[in-house]
PDB file of N, CA and C in Angstrom:
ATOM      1  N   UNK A   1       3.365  11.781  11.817  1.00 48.00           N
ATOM      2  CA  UNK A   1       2.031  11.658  11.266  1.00 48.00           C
ATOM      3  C   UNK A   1       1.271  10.667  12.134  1.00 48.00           C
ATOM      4  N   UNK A   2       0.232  11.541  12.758  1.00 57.00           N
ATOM      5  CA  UNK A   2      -0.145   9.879  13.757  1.00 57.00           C
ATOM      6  C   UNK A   2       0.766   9.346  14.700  1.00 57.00           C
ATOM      7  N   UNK A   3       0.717   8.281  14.805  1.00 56.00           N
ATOM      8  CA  UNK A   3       1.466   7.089  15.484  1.00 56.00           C
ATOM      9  C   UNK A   3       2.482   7.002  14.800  1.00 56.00           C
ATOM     10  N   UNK A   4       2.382   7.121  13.272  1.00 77.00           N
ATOM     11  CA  UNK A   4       3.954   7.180  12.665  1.00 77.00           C
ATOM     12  C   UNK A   4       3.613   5.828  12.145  1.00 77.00           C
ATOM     13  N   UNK A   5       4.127   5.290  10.801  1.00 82.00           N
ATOM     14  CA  UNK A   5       3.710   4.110  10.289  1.00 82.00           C
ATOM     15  C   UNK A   5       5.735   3.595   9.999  1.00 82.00           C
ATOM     16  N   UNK A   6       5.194   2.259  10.027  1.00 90.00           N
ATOM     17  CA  UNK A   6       6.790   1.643   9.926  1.00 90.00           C
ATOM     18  C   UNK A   6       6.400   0.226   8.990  1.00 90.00           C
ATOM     19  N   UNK A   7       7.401   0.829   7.874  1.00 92.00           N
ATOM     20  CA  UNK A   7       7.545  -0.593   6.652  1.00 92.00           C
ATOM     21  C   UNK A   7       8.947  -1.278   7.712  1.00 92.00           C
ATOM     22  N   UNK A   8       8.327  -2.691   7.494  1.00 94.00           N
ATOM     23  CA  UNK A   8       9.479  -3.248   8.050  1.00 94.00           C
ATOM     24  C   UNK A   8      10.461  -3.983   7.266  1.00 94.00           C
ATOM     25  N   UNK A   9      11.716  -4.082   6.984  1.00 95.00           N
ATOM     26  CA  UNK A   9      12.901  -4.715   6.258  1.00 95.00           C
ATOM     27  C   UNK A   9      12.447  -5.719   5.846  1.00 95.00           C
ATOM     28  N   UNK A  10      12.910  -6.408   4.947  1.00 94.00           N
ATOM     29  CA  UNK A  10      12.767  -7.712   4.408  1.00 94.00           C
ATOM     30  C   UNK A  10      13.248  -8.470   5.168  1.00 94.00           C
ATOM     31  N   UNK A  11      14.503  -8.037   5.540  1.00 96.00           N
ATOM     32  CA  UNK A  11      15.395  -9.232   6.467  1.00 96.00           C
ATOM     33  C   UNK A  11      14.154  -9.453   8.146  1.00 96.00           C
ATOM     34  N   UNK A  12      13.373  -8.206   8.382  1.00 95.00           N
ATOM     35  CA  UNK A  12      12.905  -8.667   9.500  1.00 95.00           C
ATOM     36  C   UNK A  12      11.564  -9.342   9.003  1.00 95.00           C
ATOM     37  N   UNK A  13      10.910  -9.231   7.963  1.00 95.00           N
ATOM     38  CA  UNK A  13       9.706  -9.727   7.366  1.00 95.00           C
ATOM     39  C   UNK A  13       9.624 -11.612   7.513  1.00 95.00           C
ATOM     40  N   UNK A  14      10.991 -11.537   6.625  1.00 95.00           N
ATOM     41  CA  UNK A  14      11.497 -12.907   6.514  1.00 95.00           C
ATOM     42  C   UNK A  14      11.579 -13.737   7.941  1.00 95.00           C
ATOM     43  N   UNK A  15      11.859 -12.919   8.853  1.00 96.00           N
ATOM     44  CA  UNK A  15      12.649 -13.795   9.848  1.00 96.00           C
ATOM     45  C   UNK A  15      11.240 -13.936  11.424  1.00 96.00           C
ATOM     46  N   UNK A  16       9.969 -12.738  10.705  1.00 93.00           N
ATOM     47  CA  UNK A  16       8.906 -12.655  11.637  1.00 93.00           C
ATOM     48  C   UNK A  16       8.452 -14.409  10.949  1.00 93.00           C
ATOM     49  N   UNK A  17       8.255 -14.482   9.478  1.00 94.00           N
ATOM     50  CA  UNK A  17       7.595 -15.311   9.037  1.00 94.00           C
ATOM     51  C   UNK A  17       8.371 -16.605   9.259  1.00 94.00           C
ATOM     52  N   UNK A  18       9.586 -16.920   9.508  1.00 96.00           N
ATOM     53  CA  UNK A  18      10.133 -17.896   9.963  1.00 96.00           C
ATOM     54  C   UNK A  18       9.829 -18.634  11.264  1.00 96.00           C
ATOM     55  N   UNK A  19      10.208 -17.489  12.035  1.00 95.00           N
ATOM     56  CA  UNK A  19       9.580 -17.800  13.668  1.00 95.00           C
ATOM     57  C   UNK A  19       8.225 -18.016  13.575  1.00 95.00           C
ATOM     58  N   UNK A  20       7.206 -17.106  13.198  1.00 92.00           N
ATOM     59  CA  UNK A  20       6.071 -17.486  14.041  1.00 92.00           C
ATOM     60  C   UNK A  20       4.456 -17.684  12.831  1.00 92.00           C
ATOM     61  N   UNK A  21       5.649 -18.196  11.654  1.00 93.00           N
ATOM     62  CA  UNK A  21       4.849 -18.697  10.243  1.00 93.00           C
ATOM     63  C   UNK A  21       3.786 -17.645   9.873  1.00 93.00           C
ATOM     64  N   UNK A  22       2.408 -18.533   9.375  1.00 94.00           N
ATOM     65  CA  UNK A  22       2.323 -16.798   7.799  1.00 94.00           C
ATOM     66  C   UNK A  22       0.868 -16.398   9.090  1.00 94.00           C
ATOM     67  N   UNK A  23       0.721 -15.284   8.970  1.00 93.00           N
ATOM     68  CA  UNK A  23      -0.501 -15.041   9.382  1.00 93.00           C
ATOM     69  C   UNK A  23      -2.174 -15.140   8.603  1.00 93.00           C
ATOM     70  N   UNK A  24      -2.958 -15.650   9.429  1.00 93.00           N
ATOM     71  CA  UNK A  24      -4.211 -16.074   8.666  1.00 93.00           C
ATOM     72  C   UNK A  24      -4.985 -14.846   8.267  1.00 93.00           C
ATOM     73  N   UNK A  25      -5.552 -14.479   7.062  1.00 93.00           N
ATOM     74  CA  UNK A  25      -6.145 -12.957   6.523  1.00 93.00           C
ATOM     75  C   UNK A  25      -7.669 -14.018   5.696  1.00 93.00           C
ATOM     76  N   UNK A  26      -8.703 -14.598   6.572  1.00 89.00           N
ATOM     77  CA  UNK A  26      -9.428 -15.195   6.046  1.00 89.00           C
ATOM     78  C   UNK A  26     -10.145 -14.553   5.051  1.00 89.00           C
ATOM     79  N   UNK A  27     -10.296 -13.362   4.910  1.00 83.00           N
ATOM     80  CA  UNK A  27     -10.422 -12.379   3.996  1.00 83.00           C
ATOM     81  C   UNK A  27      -9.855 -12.196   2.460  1.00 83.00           C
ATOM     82  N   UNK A  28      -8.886 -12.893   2.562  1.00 88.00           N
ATOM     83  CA  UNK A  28      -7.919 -12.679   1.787  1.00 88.00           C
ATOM     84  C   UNK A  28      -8.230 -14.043   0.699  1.00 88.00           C
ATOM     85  N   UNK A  29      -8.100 -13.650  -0.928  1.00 84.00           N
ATOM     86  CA  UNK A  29      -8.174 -15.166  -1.640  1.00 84.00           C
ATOM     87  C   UNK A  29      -7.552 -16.194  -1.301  1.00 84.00           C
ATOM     88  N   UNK A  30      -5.794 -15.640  -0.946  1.00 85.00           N
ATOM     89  CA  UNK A  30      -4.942 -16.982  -0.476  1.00 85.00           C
ATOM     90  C   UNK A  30      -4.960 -16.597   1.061  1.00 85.00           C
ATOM     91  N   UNK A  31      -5.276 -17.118   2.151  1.00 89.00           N
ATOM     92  CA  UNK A  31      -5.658 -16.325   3.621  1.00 89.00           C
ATOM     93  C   UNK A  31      -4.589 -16.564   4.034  1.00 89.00           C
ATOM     94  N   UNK A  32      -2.885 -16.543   3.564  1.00 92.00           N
ATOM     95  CA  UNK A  32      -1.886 -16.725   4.085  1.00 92.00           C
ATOM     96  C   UNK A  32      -1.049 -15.536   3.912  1.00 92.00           C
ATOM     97  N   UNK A  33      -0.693 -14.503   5.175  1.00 94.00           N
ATOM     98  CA  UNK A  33       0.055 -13.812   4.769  1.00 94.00           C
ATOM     99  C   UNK A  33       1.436 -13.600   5.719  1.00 94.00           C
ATOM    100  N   UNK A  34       2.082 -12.201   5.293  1.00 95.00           N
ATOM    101  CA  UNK A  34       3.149 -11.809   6.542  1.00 95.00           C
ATOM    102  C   UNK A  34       2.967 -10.807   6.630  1.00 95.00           C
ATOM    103  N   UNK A  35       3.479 -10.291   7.645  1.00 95.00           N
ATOM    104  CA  UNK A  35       3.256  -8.729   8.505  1.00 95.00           C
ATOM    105  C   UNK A  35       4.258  -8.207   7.719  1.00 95.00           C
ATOM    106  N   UNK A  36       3.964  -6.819   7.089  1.00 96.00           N
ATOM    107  CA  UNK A  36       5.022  -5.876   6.307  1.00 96.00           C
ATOM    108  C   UNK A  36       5.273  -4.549   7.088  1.00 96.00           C
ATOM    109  N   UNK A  37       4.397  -3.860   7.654  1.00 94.00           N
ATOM    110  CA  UNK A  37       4.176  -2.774   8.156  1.00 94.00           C
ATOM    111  C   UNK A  37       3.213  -2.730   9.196  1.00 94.00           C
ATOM    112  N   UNK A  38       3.232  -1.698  10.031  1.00 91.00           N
ATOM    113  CA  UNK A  38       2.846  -1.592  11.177  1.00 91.00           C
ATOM    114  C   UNK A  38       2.961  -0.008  11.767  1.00 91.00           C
ATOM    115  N   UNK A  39       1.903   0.468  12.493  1.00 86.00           N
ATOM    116  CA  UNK A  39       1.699   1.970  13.109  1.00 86.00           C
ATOM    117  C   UNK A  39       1.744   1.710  14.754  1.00 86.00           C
ATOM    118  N   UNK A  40       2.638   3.423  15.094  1.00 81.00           N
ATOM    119  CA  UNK A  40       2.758   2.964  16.334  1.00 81.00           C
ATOM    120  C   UNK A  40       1.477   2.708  17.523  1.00 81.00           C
ATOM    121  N   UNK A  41       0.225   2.917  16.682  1.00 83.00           N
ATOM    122  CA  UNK A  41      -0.552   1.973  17.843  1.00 83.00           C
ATOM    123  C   UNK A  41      -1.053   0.252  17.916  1.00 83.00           C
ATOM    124  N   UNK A  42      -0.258  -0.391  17.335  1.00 86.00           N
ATOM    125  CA  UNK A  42      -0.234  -1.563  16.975  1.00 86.00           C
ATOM    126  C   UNK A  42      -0.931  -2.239  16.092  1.00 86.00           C
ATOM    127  N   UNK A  43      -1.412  -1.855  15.068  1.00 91.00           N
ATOM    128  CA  UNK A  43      -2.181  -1.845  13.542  1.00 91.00           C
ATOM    129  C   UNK A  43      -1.087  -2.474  12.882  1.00 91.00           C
ATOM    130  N   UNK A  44      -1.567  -3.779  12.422  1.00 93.00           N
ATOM    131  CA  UNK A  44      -0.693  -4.284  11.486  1.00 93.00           C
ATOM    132  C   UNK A  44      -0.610  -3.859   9.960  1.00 93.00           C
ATOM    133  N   UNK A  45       0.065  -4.179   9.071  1.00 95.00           N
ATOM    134  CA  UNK A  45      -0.167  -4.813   8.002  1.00 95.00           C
ATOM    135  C   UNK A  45       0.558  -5.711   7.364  1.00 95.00           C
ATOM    136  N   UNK A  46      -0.426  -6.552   6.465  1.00 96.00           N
ATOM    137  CA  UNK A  46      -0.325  -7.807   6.244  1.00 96.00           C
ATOM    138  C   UNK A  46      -0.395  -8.159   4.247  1.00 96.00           C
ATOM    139  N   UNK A  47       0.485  -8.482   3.645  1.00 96.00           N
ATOM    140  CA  UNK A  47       0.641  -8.311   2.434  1.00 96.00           C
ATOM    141  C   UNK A  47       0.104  -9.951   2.079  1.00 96.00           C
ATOM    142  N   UNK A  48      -0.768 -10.429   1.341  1.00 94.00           N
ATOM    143  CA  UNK A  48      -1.361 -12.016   1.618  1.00 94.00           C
ATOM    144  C   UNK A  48      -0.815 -12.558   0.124  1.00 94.00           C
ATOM    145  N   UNK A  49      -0.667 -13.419  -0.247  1.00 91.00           N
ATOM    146  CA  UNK A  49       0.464 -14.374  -1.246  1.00 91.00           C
ATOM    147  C   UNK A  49       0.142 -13.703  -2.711  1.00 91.00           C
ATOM    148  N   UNK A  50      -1.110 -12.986  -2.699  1.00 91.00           N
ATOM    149  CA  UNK A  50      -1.388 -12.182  -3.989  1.00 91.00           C
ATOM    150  C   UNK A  50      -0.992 -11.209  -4.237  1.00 91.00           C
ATOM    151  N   UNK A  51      -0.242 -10.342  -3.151  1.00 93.00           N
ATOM    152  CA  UNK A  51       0.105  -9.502  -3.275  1.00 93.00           C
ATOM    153  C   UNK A  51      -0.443  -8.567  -2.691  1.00 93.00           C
ATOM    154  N   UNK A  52      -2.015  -8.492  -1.807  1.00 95.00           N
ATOM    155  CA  UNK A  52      -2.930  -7.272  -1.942  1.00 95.00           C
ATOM    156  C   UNK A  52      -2.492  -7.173  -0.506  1.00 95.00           C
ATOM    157  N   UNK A  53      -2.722  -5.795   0.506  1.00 96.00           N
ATOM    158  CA  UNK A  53      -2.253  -5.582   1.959  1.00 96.00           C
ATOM    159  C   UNK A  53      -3.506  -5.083   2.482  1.00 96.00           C
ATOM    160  N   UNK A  54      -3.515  -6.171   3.303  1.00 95.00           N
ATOM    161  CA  UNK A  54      -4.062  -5.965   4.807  1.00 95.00           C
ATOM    162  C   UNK A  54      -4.142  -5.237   6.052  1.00 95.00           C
ATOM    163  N   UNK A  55      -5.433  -4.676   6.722  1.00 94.00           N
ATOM    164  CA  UNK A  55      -4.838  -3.710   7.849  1.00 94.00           C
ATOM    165  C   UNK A  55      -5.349  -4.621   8.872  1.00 94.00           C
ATOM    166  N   UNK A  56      -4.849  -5.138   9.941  1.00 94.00           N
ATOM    167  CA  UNK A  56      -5.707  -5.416  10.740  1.00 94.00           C
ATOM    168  C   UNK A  56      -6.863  -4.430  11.862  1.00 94.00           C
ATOM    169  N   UNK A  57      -7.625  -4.893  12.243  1.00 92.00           N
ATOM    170  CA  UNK A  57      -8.855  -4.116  12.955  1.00 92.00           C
ATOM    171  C   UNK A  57      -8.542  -4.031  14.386  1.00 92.00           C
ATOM    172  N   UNK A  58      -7.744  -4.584  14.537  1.00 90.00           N
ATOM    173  CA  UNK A  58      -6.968  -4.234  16.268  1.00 90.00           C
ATOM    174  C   UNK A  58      -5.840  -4.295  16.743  1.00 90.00           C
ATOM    175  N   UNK A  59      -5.030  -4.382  17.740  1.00 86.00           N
ATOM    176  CA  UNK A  59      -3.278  -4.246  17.602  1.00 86.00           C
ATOM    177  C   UNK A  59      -3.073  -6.061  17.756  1.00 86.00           C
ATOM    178  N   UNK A  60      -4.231  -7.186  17.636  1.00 82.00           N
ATOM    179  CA  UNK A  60      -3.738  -8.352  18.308  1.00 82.00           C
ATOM    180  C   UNK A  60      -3.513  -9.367  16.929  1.00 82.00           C
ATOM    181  N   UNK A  61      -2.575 -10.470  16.637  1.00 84.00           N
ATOM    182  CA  UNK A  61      -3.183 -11.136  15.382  1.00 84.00           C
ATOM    183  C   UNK A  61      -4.082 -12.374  15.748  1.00 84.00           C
ATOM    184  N   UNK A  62      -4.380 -12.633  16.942  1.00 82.00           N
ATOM    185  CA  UNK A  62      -5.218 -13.411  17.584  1.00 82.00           C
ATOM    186  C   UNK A  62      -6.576 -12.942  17.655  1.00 82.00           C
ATOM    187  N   UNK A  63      -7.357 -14.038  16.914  1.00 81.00           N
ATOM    188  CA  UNK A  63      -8.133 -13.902  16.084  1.00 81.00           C
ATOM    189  C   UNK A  63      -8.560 -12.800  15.314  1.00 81.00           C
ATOM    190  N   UNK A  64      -7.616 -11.934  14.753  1.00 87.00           N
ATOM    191  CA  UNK A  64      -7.454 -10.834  13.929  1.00 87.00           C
ATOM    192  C   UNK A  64      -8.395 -10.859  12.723  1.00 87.00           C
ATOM    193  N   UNK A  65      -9.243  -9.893  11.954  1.00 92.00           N
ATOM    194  CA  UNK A  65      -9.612  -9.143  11.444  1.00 92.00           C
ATOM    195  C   UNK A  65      -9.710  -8.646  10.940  1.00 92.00           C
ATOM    196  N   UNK A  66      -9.101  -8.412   9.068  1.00 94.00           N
ATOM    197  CA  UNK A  66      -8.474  -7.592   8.507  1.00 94.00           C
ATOM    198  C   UNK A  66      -9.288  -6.891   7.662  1.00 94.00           C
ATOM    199  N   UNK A  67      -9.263  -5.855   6.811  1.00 94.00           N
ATOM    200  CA  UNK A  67      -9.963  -4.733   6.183  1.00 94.00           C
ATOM    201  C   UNK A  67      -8.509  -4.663   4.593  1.00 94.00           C
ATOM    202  N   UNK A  68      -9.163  -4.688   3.706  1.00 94.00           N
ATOM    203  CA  UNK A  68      -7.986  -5.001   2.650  1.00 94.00           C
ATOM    204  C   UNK A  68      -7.845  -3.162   2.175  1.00 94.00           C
ATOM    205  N   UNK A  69      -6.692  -2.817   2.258  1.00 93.00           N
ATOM    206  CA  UNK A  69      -6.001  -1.505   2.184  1.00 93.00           C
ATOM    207  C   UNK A  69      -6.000  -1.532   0.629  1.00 93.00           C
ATOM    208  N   UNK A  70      -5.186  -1.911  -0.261  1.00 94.00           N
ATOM    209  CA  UNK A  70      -4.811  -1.927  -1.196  1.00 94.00           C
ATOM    210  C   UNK A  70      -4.519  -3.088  -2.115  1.00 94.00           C
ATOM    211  N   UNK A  71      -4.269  -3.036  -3.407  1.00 95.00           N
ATOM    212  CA  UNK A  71      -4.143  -4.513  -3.811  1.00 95.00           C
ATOM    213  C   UNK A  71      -2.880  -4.759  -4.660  1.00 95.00           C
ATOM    214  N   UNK A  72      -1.985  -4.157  -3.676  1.00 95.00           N
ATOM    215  CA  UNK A  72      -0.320  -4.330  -4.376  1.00 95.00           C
ATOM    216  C   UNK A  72       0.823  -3.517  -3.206  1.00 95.00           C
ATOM    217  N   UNK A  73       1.600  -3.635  -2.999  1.00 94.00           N
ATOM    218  CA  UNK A  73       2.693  -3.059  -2.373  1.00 94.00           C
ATOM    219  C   UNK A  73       2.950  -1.909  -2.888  1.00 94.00           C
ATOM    220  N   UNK A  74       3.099  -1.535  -4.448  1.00 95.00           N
ATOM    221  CA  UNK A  74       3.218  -0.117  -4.536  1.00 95.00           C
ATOM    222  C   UNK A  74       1.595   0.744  -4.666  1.00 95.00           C
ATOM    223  N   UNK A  75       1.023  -0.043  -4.291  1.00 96.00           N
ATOM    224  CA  UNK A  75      -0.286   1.384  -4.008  1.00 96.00           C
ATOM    225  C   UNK A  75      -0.429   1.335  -2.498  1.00 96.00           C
ATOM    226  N   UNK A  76       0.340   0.528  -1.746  1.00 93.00           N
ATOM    227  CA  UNK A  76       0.529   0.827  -0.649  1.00 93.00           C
ATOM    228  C   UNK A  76       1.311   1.455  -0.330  1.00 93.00           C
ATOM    229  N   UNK A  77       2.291   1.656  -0.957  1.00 93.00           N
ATOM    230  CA  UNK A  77       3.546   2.460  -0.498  1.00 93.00           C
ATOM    231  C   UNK A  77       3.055   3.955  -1.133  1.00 93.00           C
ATOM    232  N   UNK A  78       2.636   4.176  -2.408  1.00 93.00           N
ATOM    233  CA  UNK A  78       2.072   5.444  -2.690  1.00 93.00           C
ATOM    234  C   UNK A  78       0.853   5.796  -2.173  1.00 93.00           C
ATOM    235  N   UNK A  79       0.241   4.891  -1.071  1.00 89.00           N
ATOM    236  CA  UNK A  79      -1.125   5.640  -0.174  1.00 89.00           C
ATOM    237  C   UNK A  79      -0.388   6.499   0.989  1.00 89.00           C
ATOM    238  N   UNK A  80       0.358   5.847   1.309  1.00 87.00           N
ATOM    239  CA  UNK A  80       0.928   6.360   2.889  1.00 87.00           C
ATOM    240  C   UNK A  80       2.299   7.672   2.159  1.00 87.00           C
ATOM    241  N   UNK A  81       2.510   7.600   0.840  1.00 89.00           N
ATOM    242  CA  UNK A  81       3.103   8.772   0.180  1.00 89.00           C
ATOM    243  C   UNK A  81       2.144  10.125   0.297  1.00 89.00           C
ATOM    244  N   UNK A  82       0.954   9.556  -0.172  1.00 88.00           N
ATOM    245  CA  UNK A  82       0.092  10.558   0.004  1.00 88.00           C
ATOM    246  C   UNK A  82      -0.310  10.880   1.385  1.00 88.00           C
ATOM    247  N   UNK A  83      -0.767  10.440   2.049  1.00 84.00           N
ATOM    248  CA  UNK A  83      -0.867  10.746   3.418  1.00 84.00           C
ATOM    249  C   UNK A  83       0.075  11.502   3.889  1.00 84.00           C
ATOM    250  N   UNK A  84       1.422  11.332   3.933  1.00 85.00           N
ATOM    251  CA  UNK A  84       2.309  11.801   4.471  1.00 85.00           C
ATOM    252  C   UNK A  84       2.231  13.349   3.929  1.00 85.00           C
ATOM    253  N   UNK A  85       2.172  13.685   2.405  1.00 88.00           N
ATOM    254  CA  UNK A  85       1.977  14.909   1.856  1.00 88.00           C
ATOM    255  C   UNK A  85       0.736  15.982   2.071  1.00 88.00           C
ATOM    256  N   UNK A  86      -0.023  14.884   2.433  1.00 87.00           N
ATOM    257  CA  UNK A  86      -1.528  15.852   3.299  1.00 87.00           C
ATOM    258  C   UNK A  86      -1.244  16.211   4.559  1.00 87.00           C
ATOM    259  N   UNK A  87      -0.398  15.411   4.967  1.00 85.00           N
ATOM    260  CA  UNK A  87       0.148  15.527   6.639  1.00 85.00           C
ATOM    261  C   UNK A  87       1.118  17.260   6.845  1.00 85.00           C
ATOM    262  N   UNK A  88       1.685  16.956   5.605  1.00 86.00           N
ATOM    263  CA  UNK A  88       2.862  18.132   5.495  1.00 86.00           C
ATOM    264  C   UNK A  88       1.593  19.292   5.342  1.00 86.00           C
ATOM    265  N   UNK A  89       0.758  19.642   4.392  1.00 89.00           N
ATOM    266  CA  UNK A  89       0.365  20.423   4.013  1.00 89.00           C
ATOM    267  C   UNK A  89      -1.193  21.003   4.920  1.00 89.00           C
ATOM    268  N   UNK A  90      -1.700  19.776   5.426  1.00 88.00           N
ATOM    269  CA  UNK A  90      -3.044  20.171   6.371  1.00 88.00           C
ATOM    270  C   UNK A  90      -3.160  20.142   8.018  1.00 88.00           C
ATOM    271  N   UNK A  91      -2.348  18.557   8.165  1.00 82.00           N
ATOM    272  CA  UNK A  91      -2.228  18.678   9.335  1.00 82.00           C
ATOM    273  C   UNK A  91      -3.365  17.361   9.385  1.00 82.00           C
ATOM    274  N   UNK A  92      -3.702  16.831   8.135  1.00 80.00           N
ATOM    275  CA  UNK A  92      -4.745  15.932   8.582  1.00 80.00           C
ATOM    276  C   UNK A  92      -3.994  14.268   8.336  1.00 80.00           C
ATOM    277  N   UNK A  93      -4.402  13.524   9.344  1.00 73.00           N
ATOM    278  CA  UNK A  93      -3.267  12.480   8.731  1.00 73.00           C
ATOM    279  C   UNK A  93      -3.568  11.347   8.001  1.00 73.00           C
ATOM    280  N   UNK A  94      -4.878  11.937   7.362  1.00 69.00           N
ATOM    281  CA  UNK A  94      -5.131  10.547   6.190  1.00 69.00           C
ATOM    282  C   UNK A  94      -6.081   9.519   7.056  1.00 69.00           C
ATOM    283  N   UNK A  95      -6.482   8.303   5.819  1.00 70.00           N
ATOM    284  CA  UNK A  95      -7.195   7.218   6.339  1.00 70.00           C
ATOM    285  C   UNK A  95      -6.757   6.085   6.307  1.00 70.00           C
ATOM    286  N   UNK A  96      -4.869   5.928   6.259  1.00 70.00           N
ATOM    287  CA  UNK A  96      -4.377   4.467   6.412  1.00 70.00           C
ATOM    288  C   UNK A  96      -4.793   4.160   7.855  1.00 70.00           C
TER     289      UNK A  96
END
């Protein structure tokens, strides 16, 4: 679908946010987040301490940009459900 979107493990979530601490989502109520997912043209996303996920607006997190996707992990995980099922059926690959 696309570039192909990738949830990333907890164990690697944890260990991005260890190394290189939370990413800034000034956008965001608490502007502290971590990278959860990511598409293969370097589009982040970013889940911020409330819970709600972030896309960023370019592949860099330097001085990054974000656009708020959703406002929970499972309506993120059931957006890109849907996408994937329009993907199967049209050929169109959605607006994550």
């Amino acid at each position: 679908m696309g570039n192909g979107y990738f949830v990333h493990s907890a164990h690697d979530v944890l260990g991005r946010l260890a190394e290189e601490g939370p990413v800034f989502v000034p956008e965001a109520d608490d502007p502290h987040g971590m990278v959860i997912a990511s598409n293969g043209g370097g589009i982040l996303y970013v889940a911020d301490r409330g819970g709600a996920i972030h896309r960023s607006r370019t592949a860099s997190l330097d001085d990054a940009e974000f656009d708020k996707v959703t406002d929970n992990l499972s309506e993120f995980l059931d957006h890109i459900r849907r996408c994937v099922v329009r993907f199967a059926e049209t050929g169109a690959t959605g607006d994550l």
